[in-house]
mmCIF file of C-alpha atoms in Angstrom:
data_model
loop_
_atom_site.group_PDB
_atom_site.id
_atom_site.type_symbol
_atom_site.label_atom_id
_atom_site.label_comp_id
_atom_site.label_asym_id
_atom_site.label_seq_id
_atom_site.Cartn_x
_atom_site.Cartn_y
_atom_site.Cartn_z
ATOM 1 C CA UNK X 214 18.466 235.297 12.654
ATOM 2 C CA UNK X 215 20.615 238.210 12.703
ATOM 3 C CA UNK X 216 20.209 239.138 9.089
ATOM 4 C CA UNK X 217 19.485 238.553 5.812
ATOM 5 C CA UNK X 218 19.676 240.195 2.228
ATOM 6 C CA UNK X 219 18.202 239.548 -1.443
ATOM 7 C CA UNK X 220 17.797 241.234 -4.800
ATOM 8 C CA UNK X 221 15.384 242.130 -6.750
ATOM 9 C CA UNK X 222 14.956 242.951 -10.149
ATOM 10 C CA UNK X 223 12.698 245.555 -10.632
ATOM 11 C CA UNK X 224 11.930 248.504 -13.925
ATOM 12 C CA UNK X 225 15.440 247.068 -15.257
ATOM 13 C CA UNK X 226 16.794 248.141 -12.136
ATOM 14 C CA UNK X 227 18.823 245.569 -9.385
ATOM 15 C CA UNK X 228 18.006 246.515 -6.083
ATOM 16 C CA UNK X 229 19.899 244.814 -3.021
ATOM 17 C CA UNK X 230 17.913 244.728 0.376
ATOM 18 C CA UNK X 231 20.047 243.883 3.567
ATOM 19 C CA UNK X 232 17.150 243.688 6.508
ATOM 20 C CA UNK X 233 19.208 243.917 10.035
ATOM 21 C CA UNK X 234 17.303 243.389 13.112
ATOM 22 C CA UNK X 235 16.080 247.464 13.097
ATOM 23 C CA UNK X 236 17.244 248.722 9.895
ATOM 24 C CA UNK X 237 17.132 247.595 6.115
ATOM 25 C CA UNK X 238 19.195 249.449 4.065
ATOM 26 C CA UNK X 239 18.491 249.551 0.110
ATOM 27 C CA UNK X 240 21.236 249.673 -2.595
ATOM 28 C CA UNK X 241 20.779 250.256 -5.991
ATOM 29 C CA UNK X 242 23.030 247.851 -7.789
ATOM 30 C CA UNK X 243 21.942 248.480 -11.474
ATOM 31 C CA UNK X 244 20.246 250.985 -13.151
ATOM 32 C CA UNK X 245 20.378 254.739 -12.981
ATOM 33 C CA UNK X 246 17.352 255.211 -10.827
ATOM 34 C CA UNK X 247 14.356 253.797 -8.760
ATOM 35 C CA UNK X 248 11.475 255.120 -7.610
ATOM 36 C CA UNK X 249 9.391 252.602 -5.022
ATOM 37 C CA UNK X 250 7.137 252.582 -1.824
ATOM 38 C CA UNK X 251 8.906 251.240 1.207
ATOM 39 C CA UNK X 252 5.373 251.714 3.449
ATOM 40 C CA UNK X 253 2.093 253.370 3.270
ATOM 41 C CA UNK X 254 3.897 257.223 3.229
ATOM 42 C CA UNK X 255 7.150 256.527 2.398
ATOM 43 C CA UNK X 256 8.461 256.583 -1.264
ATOM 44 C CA UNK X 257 11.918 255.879 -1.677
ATOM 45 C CA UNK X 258 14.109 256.967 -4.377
ATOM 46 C CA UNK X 259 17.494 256.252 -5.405
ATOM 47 C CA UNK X 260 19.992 257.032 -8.039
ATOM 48 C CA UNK X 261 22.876 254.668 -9.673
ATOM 49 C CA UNK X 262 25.179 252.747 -6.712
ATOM 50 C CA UNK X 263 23.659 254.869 -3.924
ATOM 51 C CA UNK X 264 21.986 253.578 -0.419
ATOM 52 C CA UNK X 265 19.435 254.726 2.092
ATOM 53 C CA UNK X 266 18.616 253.087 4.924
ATOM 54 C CA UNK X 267 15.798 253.002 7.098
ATOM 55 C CA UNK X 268 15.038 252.536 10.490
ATOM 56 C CA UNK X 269 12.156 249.764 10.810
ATOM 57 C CA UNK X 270 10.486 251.251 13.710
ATOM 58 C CA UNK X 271 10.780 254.754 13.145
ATOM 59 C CA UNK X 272 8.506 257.084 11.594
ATOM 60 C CA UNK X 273 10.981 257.591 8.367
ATOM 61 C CA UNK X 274 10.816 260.820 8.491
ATOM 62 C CA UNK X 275 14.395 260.898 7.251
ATOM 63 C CA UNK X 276 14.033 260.488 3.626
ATOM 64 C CA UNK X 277 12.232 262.869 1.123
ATOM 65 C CA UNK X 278 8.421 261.460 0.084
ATOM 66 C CA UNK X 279 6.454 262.287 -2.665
ATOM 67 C CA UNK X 280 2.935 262.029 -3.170
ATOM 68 C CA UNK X 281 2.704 261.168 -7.108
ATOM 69 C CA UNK X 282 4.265 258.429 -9.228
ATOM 70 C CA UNK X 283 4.039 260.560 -12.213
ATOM 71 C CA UNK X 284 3.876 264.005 -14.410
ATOM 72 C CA UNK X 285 1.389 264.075 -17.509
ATOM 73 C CA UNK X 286 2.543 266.999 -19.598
ATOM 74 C CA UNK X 287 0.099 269.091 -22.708
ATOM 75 C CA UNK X 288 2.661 269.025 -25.207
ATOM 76 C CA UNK X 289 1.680 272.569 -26.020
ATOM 77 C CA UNK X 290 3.393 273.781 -22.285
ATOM 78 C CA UNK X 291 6.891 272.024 -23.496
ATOM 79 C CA UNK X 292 7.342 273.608 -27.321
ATOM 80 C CA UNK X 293 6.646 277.377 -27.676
ATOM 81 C CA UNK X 294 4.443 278.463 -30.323
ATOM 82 C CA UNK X 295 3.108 275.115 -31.416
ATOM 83 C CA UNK X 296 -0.279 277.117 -31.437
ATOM 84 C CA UNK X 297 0.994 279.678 -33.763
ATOM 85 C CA UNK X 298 2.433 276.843 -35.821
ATOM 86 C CA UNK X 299 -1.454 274.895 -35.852
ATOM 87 C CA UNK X 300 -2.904 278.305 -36.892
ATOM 88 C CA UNK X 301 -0.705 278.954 -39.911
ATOM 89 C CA UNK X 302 -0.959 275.383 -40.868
ATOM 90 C CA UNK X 303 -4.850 274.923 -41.111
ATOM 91 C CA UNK X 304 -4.679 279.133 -42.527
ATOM 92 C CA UNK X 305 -2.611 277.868 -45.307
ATOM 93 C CA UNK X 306 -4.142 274.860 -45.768
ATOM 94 C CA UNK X 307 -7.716 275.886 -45.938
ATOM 95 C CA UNK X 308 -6.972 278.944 -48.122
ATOM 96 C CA UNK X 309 -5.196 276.791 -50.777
ATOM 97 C CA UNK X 310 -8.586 274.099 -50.912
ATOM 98 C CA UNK X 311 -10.859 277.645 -51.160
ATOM 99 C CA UNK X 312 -8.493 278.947 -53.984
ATOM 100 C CA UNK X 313 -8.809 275.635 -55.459
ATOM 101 C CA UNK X 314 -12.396 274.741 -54.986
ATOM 102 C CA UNK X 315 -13.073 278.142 -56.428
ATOM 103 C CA UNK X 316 -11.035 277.397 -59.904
ATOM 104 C CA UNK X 317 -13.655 274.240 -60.106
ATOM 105 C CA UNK X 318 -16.669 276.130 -59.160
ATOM 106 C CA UNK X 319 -15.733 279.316 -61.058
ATOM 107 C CA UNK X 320 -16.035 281.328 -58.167
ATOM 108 C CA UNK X 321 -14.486 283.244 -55.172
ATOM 109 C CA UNK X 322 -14.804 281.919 -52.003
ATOM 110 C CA UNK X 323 -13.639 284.256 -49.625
ATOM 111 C CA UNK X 324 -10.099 283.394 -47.469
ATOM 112 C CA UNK X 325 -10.078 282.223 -43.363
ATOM 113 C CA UNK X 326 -10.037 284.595 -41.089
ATOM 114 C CA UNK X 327 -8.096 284.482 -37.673
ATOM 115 C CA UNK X 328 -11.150 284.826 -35.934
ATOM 116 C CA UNK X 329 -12.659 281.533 -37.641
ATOM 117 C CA UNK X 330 -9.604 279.352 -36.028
ATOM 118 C CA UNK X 331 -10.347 279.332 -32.707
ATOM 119 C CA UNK X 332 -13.911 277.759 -33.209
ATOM 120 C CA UNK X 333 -12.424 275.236 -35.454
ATOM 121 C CA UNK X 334 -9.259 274.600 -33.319
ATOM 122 C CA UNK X 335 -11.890 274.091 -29.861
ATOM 123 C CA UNK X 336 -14.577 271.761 -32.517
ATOM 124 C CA UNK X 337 -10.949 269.763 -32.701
ATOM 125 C CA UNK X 338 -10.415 268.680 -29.225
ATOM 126 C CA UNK X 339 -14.107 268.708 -27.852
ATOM 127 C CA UNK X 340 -16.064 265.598 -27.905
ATOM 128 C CA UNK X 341 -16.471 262.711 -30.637
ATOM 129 C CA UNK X 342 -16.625 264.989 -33.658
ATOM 130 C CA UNK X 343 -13.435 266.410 -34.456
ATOM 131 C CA UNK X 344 -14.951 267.420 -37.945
ATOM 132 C CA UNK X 345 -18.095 269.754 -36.696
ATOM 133 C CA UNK X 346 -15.852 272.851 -36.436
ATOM 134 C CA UNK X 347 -14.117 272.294 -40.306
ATOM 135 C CA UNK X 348 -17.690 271.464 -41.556
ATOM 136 C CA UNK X 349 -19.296 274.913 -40.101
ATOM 137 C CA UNK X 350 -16.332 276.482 -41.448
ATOM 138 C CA UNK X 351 -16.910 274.985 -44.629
ATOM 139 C CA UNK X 352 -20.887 275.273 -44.491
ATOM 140 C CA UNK X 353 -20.360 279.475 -43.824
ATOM 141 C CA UNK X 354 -19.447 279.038 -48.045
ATOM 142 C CA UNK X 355 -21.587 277.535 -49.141
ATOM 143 C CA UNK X 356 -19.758 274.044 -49.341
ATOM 144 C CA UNK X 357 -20.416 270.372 -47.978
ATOM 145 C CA UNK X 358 -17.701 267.947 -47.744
ATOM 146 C CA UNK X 359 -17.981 264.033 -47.106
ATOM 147 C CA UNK X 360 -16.372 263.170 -44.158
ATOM 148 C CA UNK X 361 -13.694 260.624 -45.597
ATOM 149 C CA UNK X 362 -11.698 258.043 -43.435
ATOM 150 C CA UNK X 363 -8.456 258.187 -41.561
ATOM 151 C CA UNK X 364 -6.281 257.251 -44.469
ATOM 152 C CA UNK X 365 -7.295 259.833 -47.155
ATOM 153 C CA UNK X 366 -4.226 261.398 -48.430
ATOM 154 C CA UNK X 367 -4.127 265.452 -48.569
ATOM 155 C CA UNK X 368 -5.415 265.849 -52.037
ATOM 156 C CA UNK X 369 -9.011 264.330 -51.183
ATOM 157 C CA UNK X 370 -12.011 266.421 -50.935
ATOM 158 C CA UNK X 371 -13.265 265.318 -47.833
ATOM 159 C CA UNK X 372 -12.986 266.399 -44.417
ATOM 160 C CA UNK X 373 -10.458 263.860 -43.509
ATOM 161 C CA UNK X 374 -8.605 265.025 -46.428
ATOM 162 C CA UNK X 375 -8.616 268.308 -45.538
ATOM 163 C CA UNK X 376 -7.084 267.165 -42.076
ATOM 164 C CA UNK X 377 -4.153 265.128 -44.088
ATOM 165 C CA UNK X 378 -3.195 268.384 -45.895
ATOM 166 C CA UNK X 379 -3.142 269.805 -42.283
ATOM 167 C CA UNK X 380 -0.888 267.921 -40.755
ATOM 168 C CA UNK X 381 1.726 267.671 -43.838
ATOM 169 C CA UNK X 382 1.604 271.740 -43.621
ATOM 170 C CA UNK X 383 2.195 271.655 -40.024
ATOM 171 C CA UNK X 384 5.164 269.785 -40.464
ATOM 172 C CA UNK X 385 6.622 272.121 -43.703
ATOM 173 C CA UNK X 386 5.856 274.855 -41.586
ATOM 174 C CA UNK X 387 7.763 273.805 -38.260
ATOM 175 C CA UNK X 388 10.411 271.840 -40.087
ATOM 176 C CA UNK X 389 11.712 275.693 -41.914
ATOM 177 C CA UNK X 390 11.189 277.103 -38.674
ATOM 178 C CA UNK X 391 13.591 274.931 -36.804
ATOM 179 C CA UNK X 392 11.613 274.819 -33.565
ATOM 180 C CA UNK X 393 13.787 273.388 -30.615
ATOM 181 C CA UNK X 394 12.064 273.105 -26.873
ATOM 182 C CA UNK X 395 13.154 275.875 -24.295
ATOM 183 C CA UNK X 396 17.023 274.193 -22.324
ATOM 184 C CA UNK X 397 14.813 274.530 -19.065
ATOM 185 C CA UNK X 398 12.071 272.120 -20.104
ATOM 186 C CA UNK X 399 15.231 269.569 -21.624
ATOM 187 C CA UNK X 400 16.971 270.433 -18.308
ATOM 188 C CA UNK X 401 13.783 269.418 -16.046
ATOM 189 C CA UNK X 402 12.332 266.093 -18.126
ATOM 190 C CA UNK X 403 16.168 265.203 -17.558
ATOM 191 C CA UNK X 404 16.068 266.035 -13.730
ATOM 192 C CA UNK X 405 12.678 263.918 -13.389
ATOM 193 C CA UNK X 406 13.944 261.151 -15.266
ATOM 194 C CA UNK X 407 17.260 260.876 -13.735
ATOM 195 C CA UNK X 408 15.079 261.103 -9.926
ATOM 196 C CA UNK X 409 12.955 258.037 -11.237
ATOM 197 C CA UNK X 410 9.738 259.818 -11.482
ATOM 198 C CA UNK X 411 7.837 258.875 -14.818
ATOM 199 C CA UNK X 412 6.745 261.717 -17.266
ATOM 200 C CA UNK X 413 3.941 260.745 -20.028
ATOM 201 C CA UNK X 414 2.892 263.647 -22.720
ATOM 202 C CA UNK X 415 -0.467 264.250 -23.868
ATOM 203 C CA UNK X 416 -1.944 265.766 -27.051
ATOM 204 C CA UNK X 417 -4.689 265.955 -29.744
ATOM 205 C CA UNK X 418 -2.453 266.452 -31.980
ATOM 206 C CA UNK X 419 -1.590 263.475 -34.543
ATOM 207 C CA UNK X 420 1.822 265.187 -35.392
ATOM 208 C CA UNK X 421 2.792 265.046 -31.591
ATOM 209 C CA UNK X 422 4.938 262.093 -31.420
ATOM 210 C CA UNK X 423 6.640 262.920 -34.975
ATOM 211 C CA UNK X 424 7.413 266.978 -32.954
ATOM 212 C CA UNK X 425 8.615 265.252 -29.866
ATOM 213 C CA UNK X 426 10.870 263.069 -31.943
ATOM 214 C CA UNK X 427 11.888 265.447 -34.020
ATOM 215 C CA UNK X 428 13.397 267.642 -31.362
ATOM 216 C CA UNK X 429 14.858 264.955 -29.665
ATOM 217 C CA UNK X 430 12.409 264.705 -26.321
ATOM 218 C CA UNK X 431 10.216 261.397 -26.909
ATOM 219 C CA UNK X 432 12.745 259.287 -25.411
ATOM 220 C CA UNK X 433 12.016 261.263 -22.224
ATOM 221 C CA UNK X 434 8.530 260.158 -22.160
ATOM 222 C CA UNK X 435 7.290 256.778 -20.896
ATOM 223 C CA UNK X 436 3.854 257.576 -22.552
ATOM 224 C CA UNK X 437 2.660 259.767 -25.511
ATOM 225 C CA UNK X 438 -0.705 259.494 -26.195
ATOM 226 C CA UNK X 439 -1.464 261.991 -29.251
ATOM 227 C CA UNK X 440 -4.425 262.082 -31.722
ATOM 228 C CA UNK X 441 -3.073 259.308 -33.553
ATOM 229 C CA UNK X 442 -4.117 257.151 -30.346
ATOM 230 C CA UNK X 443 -7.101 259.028 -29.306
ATOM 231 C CA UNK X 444 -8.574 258.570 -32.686
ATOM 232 C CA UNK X 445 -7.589 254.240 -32.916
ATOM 233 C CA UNK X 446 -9.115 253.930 -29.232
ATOM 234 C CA UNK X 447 -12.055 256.039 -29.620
ATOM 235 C CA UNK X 448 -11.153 257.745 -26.617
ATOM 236 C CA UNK X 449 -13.086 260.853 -25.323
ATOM 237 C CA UNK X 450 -12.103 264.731 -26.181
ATOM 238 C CA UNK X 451 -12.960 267.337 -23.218
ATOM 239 C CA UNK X 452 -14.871 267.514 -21.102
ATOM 240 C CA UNK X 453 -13.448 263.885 -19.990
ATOM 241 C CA UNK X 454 -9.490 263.647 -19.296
ATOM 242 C CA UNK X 455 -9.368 260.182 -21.513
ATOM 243 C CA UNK X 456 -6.015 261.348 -22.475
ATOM 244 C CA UNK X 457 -4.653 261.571 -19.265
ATOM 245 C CA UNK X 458 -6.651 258.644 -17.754
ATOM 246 C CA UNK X 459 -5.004 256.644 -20.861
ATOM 247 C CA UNK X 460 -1.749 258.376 -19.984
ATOM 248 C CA UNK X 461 -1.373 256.940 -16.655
ATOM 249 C CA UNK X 462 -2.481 253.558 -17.516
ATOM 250 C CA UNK X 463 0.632 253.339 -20.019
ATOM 251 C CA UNK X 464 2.456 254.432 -17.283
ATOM 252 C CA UNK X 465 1.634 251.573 -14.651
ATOM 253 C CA UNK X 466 -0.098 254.160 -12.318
ATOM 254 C CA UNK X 467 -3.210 255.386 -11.413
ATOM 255 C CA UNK X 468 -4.468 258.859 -12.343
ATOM 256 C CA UNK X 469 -5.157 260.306 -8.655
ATOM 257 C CA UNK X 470 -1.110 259.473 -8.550
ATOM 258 C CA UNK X 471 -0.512 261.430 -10.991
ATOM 259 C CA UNK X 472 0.078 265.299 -11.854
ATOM 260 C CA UNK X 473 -1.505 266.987 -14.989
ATOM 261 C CA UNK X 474 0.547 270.136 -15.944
ATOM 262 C CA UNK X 475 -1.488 271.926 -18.391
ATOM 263 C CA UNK X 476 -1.668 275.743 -19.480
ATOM 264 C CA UNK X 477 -5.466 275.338 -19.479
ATOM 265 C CA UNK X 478 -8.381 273.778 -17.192
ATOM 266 C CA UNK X 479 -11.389 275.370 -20.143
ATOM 267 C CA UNK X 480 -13.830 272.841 -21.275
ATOM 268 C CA UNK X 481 -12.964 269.968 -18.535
ATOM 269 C CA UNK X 482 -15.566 268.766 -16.197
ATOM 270 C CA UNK X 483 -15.853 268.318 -12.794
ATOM 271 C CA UNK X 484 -15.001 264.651 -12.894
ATOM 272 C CA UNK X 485 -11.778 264.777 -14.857
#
């Protein structure tokens, strides 16, 4: 033979292969861009109607190769402030149930304190309990709250409640703030995209997907895995990555192919 040349329909992509005695050149026919592994150490990528092609003997050093599939963002690194945003939230949300709770007990319990959020915002994210930090907080006054399920709404008087009244006070607060993502974060999830590399976006957060839609990025994403997921799969809070582990596997990768980008290594162990 002197030649020959298929397609192949791959990620709702059409890539043509023309395989010469020495060469094969690749041509993507449809889609705006492919990402794939021609050998061992060679990742090819290509955008919309372009070509590379390849010597089959050589070393390929030729072409550009990457060493990842994929980039696992913390939501917190792509939208400024969220923190601040979490902080007022549970502030307010906490000092309206005190102010309440002390009309029905006839006393004065007294308001949170700054200093009391971290302890309840690192009780959030580390380990099974997401409730131990909100039921010190609560035990500190004197007060003992049933734990609730998932599904009470904010005016219950139960932990889970409490974590309702949260999350609708997270989203009054950042909905009159107008929050909007940085242009250079828009400008690189764009760049990776259009260069075939898969993004996913990570969070404990169960108002991260509604925040990502809301300012127009979760199309961007092939993953999100927020606390909405985290707390259906009973997946693991720091130390253990589950998030990102989970992550990757939405993504059709592994995680040792993959790139965490996150503000903050604290509380994760060796192994994640």
């Amino acid at each position: 033979w002197d030649s020959y040349m298929f397609r192949v329909t791959f990620k709702n992509a059409c890539l043509k292969v023309e395989v010469q005695e020495k060469t094969v050149t690749y041509t993507l026919v449809e889609g705006p861009s492919l990402r794939f592994i021609h050998s061992e150490t060679t990742r090819v990528s290509l955008k919309a109607h372009k070509a590379v092609t390849l010597q089959l003997k050589d070393k390929f050093t030729d072409i550009a190769t990457l060493e990842f599939d994929g980039i696992i963002f913390d939501m917190d690194l792509l939208m400024p402030n969220v923190d601040a945003y979490h902080m007022a939230a549970w502030v307010a949300t906490l000092n309206e149930f005190l102010l309440l709770r002390g009309t029905q007990d006839n006393t004065t319990y007294a308001p949170v304190t700054e200093e009391e959020y971290l302890p309840l915002k690192h009780t959030w994210v580390y380990g099974a309990d997401r409730h131990a930090g909100l039921r010190a907080f609560l035990a500190r006054r004197g007060l003992d709250l049933p734990c609730g399920v998932s599904t009470d709404p904010p005016t219950e008087q139960t932990l889970a409640g409490l974590g309702s009244a949260k999350r609708a006070k997270f989203r009054e607060i950042v909905s009159s703030a107008a929050v909007a993502p940085c242009n250079d974060t828009v400008n690189l999830l764009k760049d990776l995209a259009e260069e075939g590399i898969q993004v996913g976006c990570v969070s404990f957060s169960k108002n991260c997907l509604w925040l990502l839609e809301k300012v127009g990025l979760a199309h961007l994403f092939r993953s999100i895995v927020d606390g909405q997921k985290f707390a259906a799969l009973g997946l693991r809070g720091k130390p253990d990555a589950d998030l990102f582990y989970r992550c990757a596997e939405e993504m059709g990768t592994q995680p040792r192919r993959c790139v965490a980008w996150v503000s903050d290594l604290t509380g994760y162990g060796a192994d994640a």
